[in-house]
Coordinates of N, CA and C in Angstrom, one line a residue:
M60 N 0.8 -1.2 0.0 CA 0.0 0.0 0.0 C 0.9 1.2 0.0
Q61 N 0.6 2.2 -0.8 CA 1.4 3.4 -0.9 C 1.2 4.2 0.3
Q62 N 2.2 5.0 0.7 CA 2.1 5.8 1.9 C 1.0 6.8 1.8
T63 N 0.6 7.3 0.6 CA -0.4 8.3 0.5 C -1.8 7.7 0.8
E64 N -1.9 6.3 0.6 CA -3.2 5.7 0.8 C -3.4 5.3 2.2
L65 N -2.4 5.2 3.0 CA -2.5 4.8 4.4 C -2.8 6.0 5.3
H66 N -3.8 5.9 6.0 CA -4.2 7.1 6.8 C -4.0 6.7 8.3
K67 N -3.4 7.6 9.0 CA -3.1 7.4 10.4 C -4.4 7.5 11.3
F68 N -4.7 6.5 12.0 CA -5.9 6.5 12.9 C -5.4 7.2 14.2
Q69 N -6.2 8.2 14.6 CA -5.8 9.0 15.8 C -7.0 8.8 16.8
P70 N -6.8 7.9 17.8 CA -7.9 7.6 18.7 C -8.3 8.8 19.5
D71 N -7.4 9.7 19.9 CA -7.9 10.8 20.7 C -8.8 11.7 19.9
G72 N -8.5 11.9 18.6 CA -9.3 12.7 17.7 C -10.7 12.0 17.5
F73 N -10.6 10.7 17.3 CA -11.9 10.0 17.1 C -12.8 10.1 18.3
L74 N -12.2 9.9 19.5 CA -13.0 10.0 20.8 C -13.6 11.3 21.0
A75 N -12.8 12.4 20.6 CA -13.3 13.7 20.7 C -14.5 14.0 19.8
M76 N -14.3 13.4 18.6 CA -15.4 13.5 17.6 C -16.7 12.8 18.1
I77 N -16.6 11.6 18.6 CA -17.7 10.9 19.2 C -18.3 11.7 20.3
A78 N -17.5 12.2 21.2 CA -18.1 13.0 22.3 C -18.8 14.2 21.9
A79 N -18.4 14.8 20.8 CA -19.0 16.0 20.3 C -20.3 15.8 19.6
M80 N -20.6 14.5 19.2 CA -21.8 14.3 18.5 C -23.0 14.6 19.4
R81 N -23.9 15.3 18.9 CA -25.1 15.7 19.7 C -26.3 14.9 19.2
H82 N -27.1 14.5 20.2 CA -28.3 13.8 19.8 C -29.4 14.9 19.7
D83 N -30.2 14.8 18.7 CA -31.3 15.8 18.5 C -32.5 15.1 19.2
S84 N -32.9 15.7 20.4 CA -33.9 15.1 21.2 C -35.3 15.9 21.0
R85 N -35.4 16.7 20.0 CA -36.6 17.5 19.8 C -37.8 16.6 19.6
L86 N -37.7 15.5 18.8 CA -38.8 14.6 18.6 C -39.3 14.0 19.9
S87 N -38.4 13.4 20.7 CA -38.9 12.8 21.9 C -39.4 13.8 22.9
R88 N -38.8 15.0 22.9 CA -39.3 16.1 23.8 C -40.7 16.6 23.4
M89 N -40.9 16.7 22.1 CA -42.2 17.2 21.7 C -43.3 16.1 21.8
L90 N -43.0 14.9 21.6 CA -43.9 13.8 21.8 C -44.3 13.8 23.3
H91 N -43.4 14.0 24.2 CA -43.6 14.0 25.6 C -44.6 15.1 25.9
V92 N -44.3 16.3 25.4 CA -45.2 17.5 25.7 C -46.6 17.3 25.1
L93 N -46.7 16.8 23.9 CA -48.0 16.6 23.3 C -48.9 15.6 24.0
I94 N -48.3 14.6 24.5 CA -49.0 13.6 25.2 C -49.5 14.1 26.6
H95 N -48.6 14.9 27.2 CA -49.0 15.6 28.5 C -50.2 16.6 28.2
M96 N -50.0 17.3 27.1 CA -51.0 18.3 26.8 C -52.4 17.7 26.6
D97 N -52.5 16.5 26.1 CA -53.8 15.8 25.9 C -54.5 15.6 27.2
S98 N -53.8 15.6 28.3 CA -54.5 15.3 29.6 C -54.8 16.6 30.4
L99 N -54.4 17.8 29.8 CA -54.6 19.1 30.5 C -56.0 19.6 30.2
D100 N -56.6 20.3 31.2 CA -57.9 20.9 31.0 C -57.8 22.3 30.4
T101 N -56.6 22.9 30.5 CA -56.4 24.2 30.0 C -55.2 24.2 29.1
P102 N -55.0 25.3 28.3 CA -53.8 25.3 27.4 C -52.6 25.4 28.3
A103 N -51.5 24.9 27.8 CA -50.2 25.0 28.5 C -49.4 26.2 28.0
T104 N -48.9 27.0 28.9 CA -48.1 28.2 28.6 C -46.7 27.7 28.1
S105 N -46.1 28.6 27.4 CA -44.7 28.3 27.0 C -43.8 28.1 28.2
E106 N -44.1 28.9 29.3 CA -43.3 28.8 30.5 C -43.5 27.4 31.2
T107 N -44.8 26.9 31.2 CA -45.1 25.6 31.8 C -44.3 24.5 31.0
I108 N -44.4 24.6 29.7 CA -43.8 23.6 28.8 C -42.2 23.7 29.0
A109 N -41.7 24.9 29.1 CA -40.3 25.1 29.3 C -39.8 24.5 30.6
G110 N -40.6 24.6 31.6 CA -40.3 24.0 32.9 C -40.3 22.5 32.8
M111 N -41.2 21.9 32.0 CA -41.3 20.5 31.8 C -40.1 20.0 31.1
L112 N -39.6 20.7 30.2 CA -38.4 20.3 29.4 C -37.1 20.9 29.9
N113 N -37.1 21.7 30.9 CA -35.9 22.3 31.4 C -35.2 23.1 30.3
T114 N -36.0 24.0 29.7 CA -35.4 24.8 28.6 C -36.0 26.2 28.7
N115 N -35.7 27.0 27.7 CA -36.2 28.4 27.7 C -37.6 28.5 27.0
P116 N -38.5 29.3 27.5 CA -39.8 29.5 26.8 C -39.7 30.0 25.3
V117 N -38.6 30.7 25.0 CA -38.4 31.1 23.6 C -38.2 29.9 22.7
V118 N -37.4 28.9 23.2 CA -37.2 27.7 22.5 C -38.5 26.9 22.3
V119 N -39.3 26.9 23.3 CA -40.6 26.3 23.2 C -41.5 26.9 22.2
R120 N -41.6 28.3 22.2 CA -42.4 29.0 21.2 C -41.9 28.7 19.8
R121 N -40.6 28.7 19.6 CA -40.1 28.5 18.3 C -40.4 27.1 17.8
T122 N -40.2 26.1 18.6 CA -40.5 24.7 18.3 C -42.0 24.5 18.1
M123 N -42.8 25.0 19.0 CA -44.3 24.8 18.9 C -44.8 25.5 17.7
A124 N -44.2 26.6 17.2 CA -44.7 27.3 16.0 C -44.7 26.4 14.8
G125 N -43.7 25.6 14.7 CA -43.6 24.6 13.6 C -44.8 23.6 13.6
L126 N -45.1 23.2 14.8 CA -46.2 22.3 15.0 C -47.6 23.0 14.7
R127 N -47.6 24.3 15.1 CA -48.8 25.1 14.8 C -49.0 25.3 13.3
E128 N -47.9 25.5 12.6 CA -48.0 25.7 11.1 C -48.5 24.5 10.4
Q129 N -48.3 23.3 11.0 CA -48.7 22.1 10.4 C -50.1 21.7 10.9
G130 N -50.7 22.4 11.8 CA -52.0 22.2 12.3 C -52.1 21.2 13.4
Y131 N -51.0 20.9 14.1 CA -51.1 19.9 15.2 C -51.4 20.5 16.6
V132 N -51.0 21.8 16.7 CA -51.3 22.5 17.9 C -51.9 23.9 17.5
Q133 N -52.5 24.5 18.5 CA -53.0 25.9 18.3 C -52.6 26.7 19.5
S134 N -52.5 28.0 19.3 CA -52.1 28.9 20.5 C -53.1 30.0 20.7
G135 N -53.1 30.4 21.9 CA -54.0 31.5 22.3 C -53.2 32.5 23.1
K136 N -53.5 33.8 22.9 CA -52.7 34.8 23.6 C -53.5 35.3 24.8
G137 N -52.8 36.0 25.7 CA -53.5 36.6 26.8 C -53.8 35.7 28.0
H138 N -54.6 36.2 28.9 CA -55.0 35.4 30.1 C -55.7 34.1 29.6
G139 N -55.3 33.0 30.1 CA -55.9 31.8 29.7 C -55.4 31.2 28.4
G140 N -54.4 31.9 27.8 CA -53.9 31.5 26.6 C -52.8 30.4 26.8
G141 N -52.3 30.0 25.7 CA -51.2 29.0 25.7 C -51.3 28.0 24.6
W142 N -50.7 26.9 24.7 CA -50.7 25.9 23.6 C -51.7 24.8 23.9
A143 N -52.5 24.3 22.9 CA -53.4 23.2 23.0 C -53.3 22.4 21.8
L144 N -53.7 21.1 21.9 CA -53.8 20.3 20.7 C -54.8 20.7 19.8
A145 N -54.6 20.7 18.5 CA -55.6 21.1 17.5 C -56.2 19.9 16.9
R146 N -55.7 18.7 17.1 CA -56.2 17.4 16.6 C -56.1 16.4 17.7
P147 N -56.9 15.4 17.6 CA -56.8 14.3 18.5 C -55.5 13.5 18.3
L148 N -55.0 12.9 19.4 CA -53.7 12.2 19.3 C -53.8 11.1 18.3
A149 N -54.9 10.5 18.1 CA -55.1 9.4 17.1 C -54.8 9.9 15.7
E150 N -54.9 11.2 15.4 CA -54.7 11.7 14.1 C -53.3 12.2 13.8
I151 N -52.4 12.0 14.8 CA -51.0 12.5 14.7 C -50.1 11.4 14.8
T152 N -49.2 11.2 13.9 CA -48.2 10.1 13.9 C -46.8 10.7 14.3
L153 N -45.9 9.8 14.7 CA -44.6 10.2 15.0 C -43.9 10.9 13.8
L154 N -44.3 10.3 12.6 CA -43.7 10.9 11.4 C -44.2 12.3 11.1
D155 N -45.5 12.6 11.5 CA -46.0 13.9 11.3 C -45.2 14.9 12.1
I156 N -44.9 14.6 13.4 CA -44.1 15.5 14.2 C -42.7 15.6 13.8
H157 N -42.1 14.5 13.3 CA -40.8 14.5 12.7 C -40.7 15.5 11.6
H158 N -41.7 15.4 10.7 CA -41.8 16.4 9.5 C -41.9 17.8 10.0
A159 N -42.8 18.0 11.0 CA -43.1 19.4 11.5 C -41.9 20.0 12.2
L160 N -41.0 19.1 12.6 CA -39.7 19.6 13.3 C -38.6 19.9 12.2
G161 N -39.0 19.7 11.0 CA -38.0 20.0 9.9 C -37.2 18.7 9.4
D162 N -37.7 17.6 9.7 CA -37.1 16.3 9.3 C -35.6 16.2 9.8
P163 N -35.4 16.4 11.1 CA -34.0 16.3 11.6 C -33.4 14.9 11.3
P164 N -32.1 14.8 11.2 CA -31.5 13.5 10.9 C -31.9 12.5 12.0
V165 N -32.1 11.3 11.6 CA -32.5 10.3 12.6 C -31.3 9.6 13.2
F166 N -30.1 9.7 12.6 CA -28.9 9.0 13.0 C -27.8 10.0 13.2
A167 N -27.0 9.9 14.2 CA -25.8 10.7 14.4 C -24.7 10.2 13.6
L168 N -24.8 9.0 13.1 CA -23.7 8.4 12.3 C -23.7 9.0 10.9
G169 N -22.6 9.0 10.3 CA -22.5 9.5 8.9 C -21.2 9.1 8.3
T170 N -20.9 9.6 7.1 CA -19.7 9.3 6.4 C -18.8 10.5 6.4
T171 N -17.6 10.3 5.9 CA -16.7 11.4 5.8 C -16.1 11.4 4.3
D172 N -15.7 12.6 4.0 CA -15.1 12.7 2.6 C -13.7 13.4 2.7
E173 N -13.1 13.2 3.9 CA -11.8 13.8 4.1 C -10.7 13.2 3.1
H174 N -10.9 12.0 2.7 CA -10.0 11.3 1.8 C -10.8 10.8 0.6
A175 N -11.4 11.6 -0.1 CA -12.3 11.2 -1.2 C -11.7 10.3 -2.3
D176 N -10.4 10.5 -2.4 CA -9.7 9.7 -3.5 C -9.2 8.3 -2.9
C177 N -9.5 8.0 -1.7 CA -9.1 6.7 -1.1 C -10.1 5.7 -1.3
L178 N -9.7 4.6 -1.9 CA -10.6 3.5 -2.3 C -11.3 2.9 -1.0
V179 N -10.5 2.8 0.1 CA -11.1 2.2 1.3 C -12.2 3.1 1.8
E180 N -11.9 4.4 1.8 CA -13.0 5.4 2.3 C -14.2 5.3 1.4
R181 N -14.0 5.2 0.1 CA -15.2 5.1 -0.8 C -16.0 3.9 -0.5
A182 N -15.3 2.7 -0.3 CA -16.0 1.5 0.0 C -16.8 1.6 1.3
V183 N -16.1 2.1 2.3 CA -16.8 2.3 3.6 C -18.0 3.2 3.5
N184 N -17.8 4.3 2.8 CA -18.9 5.3 2.6 C -20.1 4.6 1.9
A185 N -19.8 3.9 0.9 CA -20.9 3.2 0.1 C -21.6 2.2 1.0
A186 N -20.9 1.4 1.7 CA -21.6 0.4 2.6 C -22.4 1.1 3.7
L187 N -21.8 2.1 4.3 CA -22.5 2.8 5.4 C -23.6 3.6 4.9
G188 N -23.4 4.2 3.8 CA -24.5 5.1 3.2 C -25.7 4.2 2.8
D189 N -25.5 3.1 2.2 CA -26.6 2.2 1.8 C -27.3 1.7 3.1
A190 N -26.6 1.3 4.1 CA -27.2 0.7 5.3 C -28.0 1.8 6.0
L191 N -27.4 3.0 6.1 CA -28.1 4.1 6.8 C -29.3 4.5 6.1
R192 N -29.3 4.6 4.8 CA -30.5 5.0 4.0 C -31.6 3.9 4.2
E193 N -31.2 2.7 4.2 CA -32.2 1.6 4.4 C -32.8 1.6 5.8
A194 N -31.9 1.8 6.8 CA -32.4 1.9 8.2 C -33.3 3.1 8.4
E195 N -32.9 4.2 7.8 CA -33.7 5.4 7.9 C -35.1 5.3 7.3
Q196 N -35.1 4.6 6.1 CA -36.4 4.4 5.5 C -37.3 3.5 6.3
M197 N -36.7 2.5 6.9 CA -37.5 1.6 7.7 C -38.0 2.3 9.0
L198 N -37.2 3.1 9.6 CA -37.5 3.8 10.8 C -38.6 4.8 10.5
L199 N -38.5 5.6 9.5 CA -39.5 6.6 9.1 C -40.9 5.9 8.8
Q200 N -40.8 4.7 8.1 CA -42.0 4.0 7.8 C -42.7 3.6 9.1
R201 N -41.9 3.1 10.1 CA -42.5 2.8 11.4 C -43.0 4.0 12.1
F202 N -42.3 5.1 12.0 CA -42.9 6.4 12.6 C -44.3 6.7 12.1
G203 N -44.5 6.4 10.8 CA -45.7 6.7 10.1 C -46.9 5.8 10.6
S204 N -46.5 4.7 11.2 CA -47.5 3.7 11.7 C -47.9 3.8 13.1
V205 N -47.2 4.7 13.9 CA -47.4 4.9 15.3 C -48.0 6.2 15.6
T206 N -49.2 6.2 16.2 CA -49.9 7.5 16.5 C -49.5 7.9 17.9
L207 N -49.7 9.2 18.3 CA -49.5 9.6 19.6 C -50.5 9.0 20.6
A208 N -51.7 8.6 20.1 CA -52.6 7.9 20.9 C -52.1 6.5 21.3
D209 N -51.3 5.9 20.3 CA -50.7 4.6 20.7 C -49.7 4.7 21.8
L210 N -48.9 5.8 21.8 CA -48.0 6.1 22.9 C -48.7 6.4 24.2
A211 N -49.8 7.2 24.1 CA -50.5 7.5 25.3 C -51.2 6.3 25.9
K212 N -51.6 5.3 25.1 CA -52.2 4.1 25.6 C -51.1 3.3 26.4
T213 N -49.9 3.3 25.9 CA -48.8 2.6 26.5 C -48.6 3.2 27.9
V214 N -48.6 4.6 27.9 CA -48.3 5.3 29.2 C -49.4 5.0 30.2
K215 N -50.7 5.0 29.8 CA -51.8 4.8 30.7 C -51.8 3.4 31.2
A216 N -51.3 2.4 30.4 CA -51.3 1.0 30.9 C -50.2 0.7 31.9
Q217 N -49.3 1.6 32.1 CA -48.2 1.4 33.0 C -48.7 1.8 34.4
P218 N -48.3 1.0 35.4 CA -48.7 1.4 36.8 C -47.9 2.6 37.2
R219 N -48.5 3.5 37.9 CA -47.8 4.7 38.4 C -47.1 4.4 39.7
K220 N -45.9 4.9 39.7 CA -45.1 4.7 41.0 C -45.4 5.9 41.9
R221 N -45.7 5.5 43.1 CA -46.0 6.5 44.1 C -44.8 7.1 44.7
K222 N -44.8 8.4 44.9 CA -43.7 9.1 45.6 C -43.7 8.8 47.1
A223 N -42.5 8.6 47.6 CA -42.5 8.3 49.1 C -42.6 9.5 49.9

Protein backbone atom coordinates (compact mmCIF):
# COMPACT_ATOMS: atom_id res chain seq x y z
CA MET A 1 0.00 0.00 0.00
CA GLN A 2 1.40 3.38 -0.91
CA GLN A 3 2.15 5.82 1.88
CA THR A 4 -0.43 8.29 0.52
CA GLU A 5 -3.20 5.68 0.79
CA LEU A 6 -2.47 4.78 4.40
CA HIS A 7 -4.22 7.08 6.85
CA LYS A 8 -3.13 7.36 10.42
CA PHE A 9 -5.87 6.49 12.93
CA GLN A 10 -5.84 8.95 15.80
CA PRO A 11 -7.87 7.56 18.72
CA ASP A 12 -7.86 10.83 20.68
CA GLY A 13 -9.33 12.72 17.73
CA PHE A 14 -11.87 9.96 17.12
CA LEU A 15 -13.00 9.95 20.75
CA ALA A 16 -13.30 13.73 20.73
CA MET A 17 -15.42 13.52 17.58
CA ILE A 18 -17.71 10.89 19.16
CA ALA A 19 -18.05 12.97 22.34
CA ALA A 20 -18.96 16.03 20.27
CA MET A 21 -21.83 14.26 18.48
CA ARG A 22 -25.09 15.65 19.74
CA HIS A 23 -28.34 13.84 19.82
CA ASP A 24 -31.32 15.75 18.50
CA SER A 25 -33.94 15.13 21.17
CA ARG A 26 -36.60 17.49 19.81
CA LEU A 27 -38.81 14.63 18.59
CA SER A 28 -38.90 12.79 21.90
CA ARG A 29 -39.31 16.06 23.81
CA MET A 30 -42.23 17.22 21.66
CA LEU A 31 -43.91 13.81 21.84
CA HIS A 32 -43.58 14.03 25.62
CA VAL A 33 -45.17 17.48 25.67
CA LEU A 34 -48.00 16.64 23.27
CA ILE A 35 -49.03 13.56 25.23
CA HIS A 36 -49.04 15.57 28.47
CA MET A 37 -51.04 18.33 26.76
CA ASP A 38 -53.76 15.81 25.92
CA SER A 39 -54.48 15.34 29.62
CA LEU A 40 -54.61 19.05 30.47
CA ASP A 41 -57.89 20.89 31.00
CA THR A 42 -56.41 24.24 29.98
CA PRO A 43 -53.81 25.35 27.43
CA ALA A 44 -50.18 24.98 28.50
CA THR A 45 -48.15 28.16 28.56
CA SER A 46 -44.69 28.28 27.01
CA GLU A 47 -43.35 28.76 30.52
CA THR A 48 -45.07 25.60 31.77
CA ILE A 49 -43.75 23.57 28.84
CA ALA A 50 -40.28 25.08 29.28
CA GLY A 51 -40.32 23.98 32.91
CA MET A 52 -41.33 20.48 31.84
CA LEU A 53 -38.43 20.32 29.38
CA ASN A 54 -35.92 22.32 31.41
CA THR A 55 -35.43 24.80 28.58
CA ASN A 56 -36.21 28.41 27.71
CA PRO A 57 -39.78 29.51 26.81
CA VAL A 58 -38.40 31.12 23.62
CA VAL A 59 -37.17 27.69 22.48
CA VAL A 60 -40.61 26.26 23.24
CA ARG A 61 -42.40 28.97 21.24
CA ARG A 62 -40.07 28.50 18.27
CA THR A 63 -40.52 24.73 18.26
CA MET A 64 -44.27 24.82 18.88
CA ALA A 65 -44.67 27.35 16.04
CA GLY A 66 -43.61 24.64 13.58
CA LEU A 67 -46.23 22.30 15.00
CA ARG A 68 -48.85 25.07 14.80
CA GLU A 69 -48.02 25.74 11.14
CA GLN A 70 -48.74 22.08 10.38
CA GLY A 71 -52.03 22.17 12.32
CA TYR A 72 -51.09 19.90 15.22
CA VAL A 73 -51.34 22.55 17.95
CA GLN A 74 -53.00 25.91 18.31
CA SER A 75 -52.07 28.86 20.46
CA GLY A 76 -53.98 31.51 22.29
CA LYS A 77 -52.72 34.82 23.62
CA GLY A 78 -53.47 36.63 26.83
CA HIS A 79 -55.02 35.41 30.07
CA GLY A 80 -55.93 31.75 29.74
CA GLY A 81 -53.86 31.47 26.57
CA GLY A 82 -51.20 28.97 25.74
CA TRP A 83 -50.73 25.89 23.61
CA ALA A 84 -53.39 23.23 23.03
CA LEU A 85 -53.76 20.27 20.71
CA ALA A 86 -55.56 21.11 17.47
CA ARG A 87 -56.18 17.44 16.60
CA PRO A 88 -56.82 14.26 18.54
CA LEU A 89 -53.71 12.21 19.32
CA ALA A 90 -55.06 9.41 17.12
CA GLU A 91 -54.70 11.69 14.08
CA ILE A 92 -51.04 12.53 14.69
CA THR A 93 -48.17 10.14 13.93
CA LEU A 94 -44.57 10.22 15.02
CA LEU A 95 -43.72 10.88 11.37
CA ASP A 96 -46.02 13.92 11.33
CA ILE A 97 -44.15 15.46 14.25
CA HIS A 98 -40.78 14.50 12.74
CA HIS A 99 -41.76 16.37 9.55
CA ALA A 100 -43.09 19.36 11.51
CA LEU A 101 -39.73 19.62 13.26
CA GLY A 102 -38.00 19.96 9.90
CA ASP A 103 -37.06 16.31 9.31
CA PRO A 104 -34.02 16.29 11.58
CA PRO A 105 -31.48 13.53 10.92
CA VAL A 106 -32.49 10.31 12.63
CA PHE A 107 -28.94 9.02 13.04
CA ALA A 108 -25.84 10.73 14.41
CA LEU A 109 -23.73 8.40 12.28
CA GLY A 110 -22.49 9.54 8.93
CA THR A 111 -19.70 9.25 6.44
CA THR A 112 -16.66 11.38 5.76
CA ASP A 113 -15.09 12.72 2.62
CA GLU A 114 -11.75 13.77 4.08
CA HIS A 115 -9.97 11.34 1.75
CA ALA A 116 -12.34 11.20 -1.21
CA ASP A 117 -9.69 9.66 -3.46
CA CYS A 118 -9.07 6.75 -1.06
CA LEU A 119 -10.59 3.46 -2.27
CA VAL A 120 -11.08 2.21 1.29
CA GLU A 121 -12.96 5.35 2.32
CA ARG A 122 -15.17 5.14 -0.77
CA ALA A 123 -15.99 1.48 -0.03
CA VAL A 124 -16.76 2.27 3.61
CA ASN A 125 -18.91 5.26 2.63
CA ALA A 126 -20.86 3.21 0.08
CA ALA A 127 -21.57 0.43 2.57
CA LEU A 128 -22.47 2.78 5.41
CA GLY A 129 -24.50 5.06 3.16
CA ASP A 130 -26.60 2.20 1.82
CA ALA A 131 -27.18 0.74 5.29
CA LEU A 132 -28.06 4.12 6.80
CA ARG A 133 -30.50 4.97 4.00
CA GLU A 134 -32.20 1.59 4.36
CA ALA A 135 -32.39 1.88 8.16
CA GLU A 136 -33.72 5.44 7.95
CA GLN A 137 -36.39 4.40 5.46
CA MET A 138 -37.51 1.57 7.74
CA LEU A 139 -37.53 3.80 10.81
CA LEU A 140 -39.53 6.56 9.13
CA GLN A 141 -42.00 3.98 7.83
CA ARG A 142 -42.46 2.77 11.41
CA PHE A 143 -42.87 6.37 12.61
CA GLY A 144 -45.74 6.71 10.14
CA SER A 145 -47.54 3.73 11.66
CA VAL A 146 -47.42 4.87 15.30
CA THR A 147 -49.86 7.51 16.52
CA LEU A 148 -49.51 9.62 19.61
CA ALA A 149 -52.64 7.85 20.88
CA ASP A 150 -50.70 4.57 20.65
CA LEU A 151 -47.99 6.08 22.86
CA ALA A 152 -50.54 7.52 25.28
CA LYS A 153 -52.18 4.08 25.63
CA THR A 154 -48.83 2.60 26.55
CA VAL A 155 -48.32 5.28 29.20
CA LYS A 156 -51.79 4.82 30.67
CA ALA A 157 -51.28 1.04 30.86
CA GLN A 158 -48.18 1.43 33.04
CA PRO A 159 -48.70 1.35 36.81
CA ARG A 160 -47.84 4.67 38.41
CA LYS A 161 -45.07 4.75 40.95
CA ARG A 162 -46.02 6.53 44.12
CA LYS A 163 -43.66 9.09 45.57
CA ALA A 164 -42.47 8.28 49.06
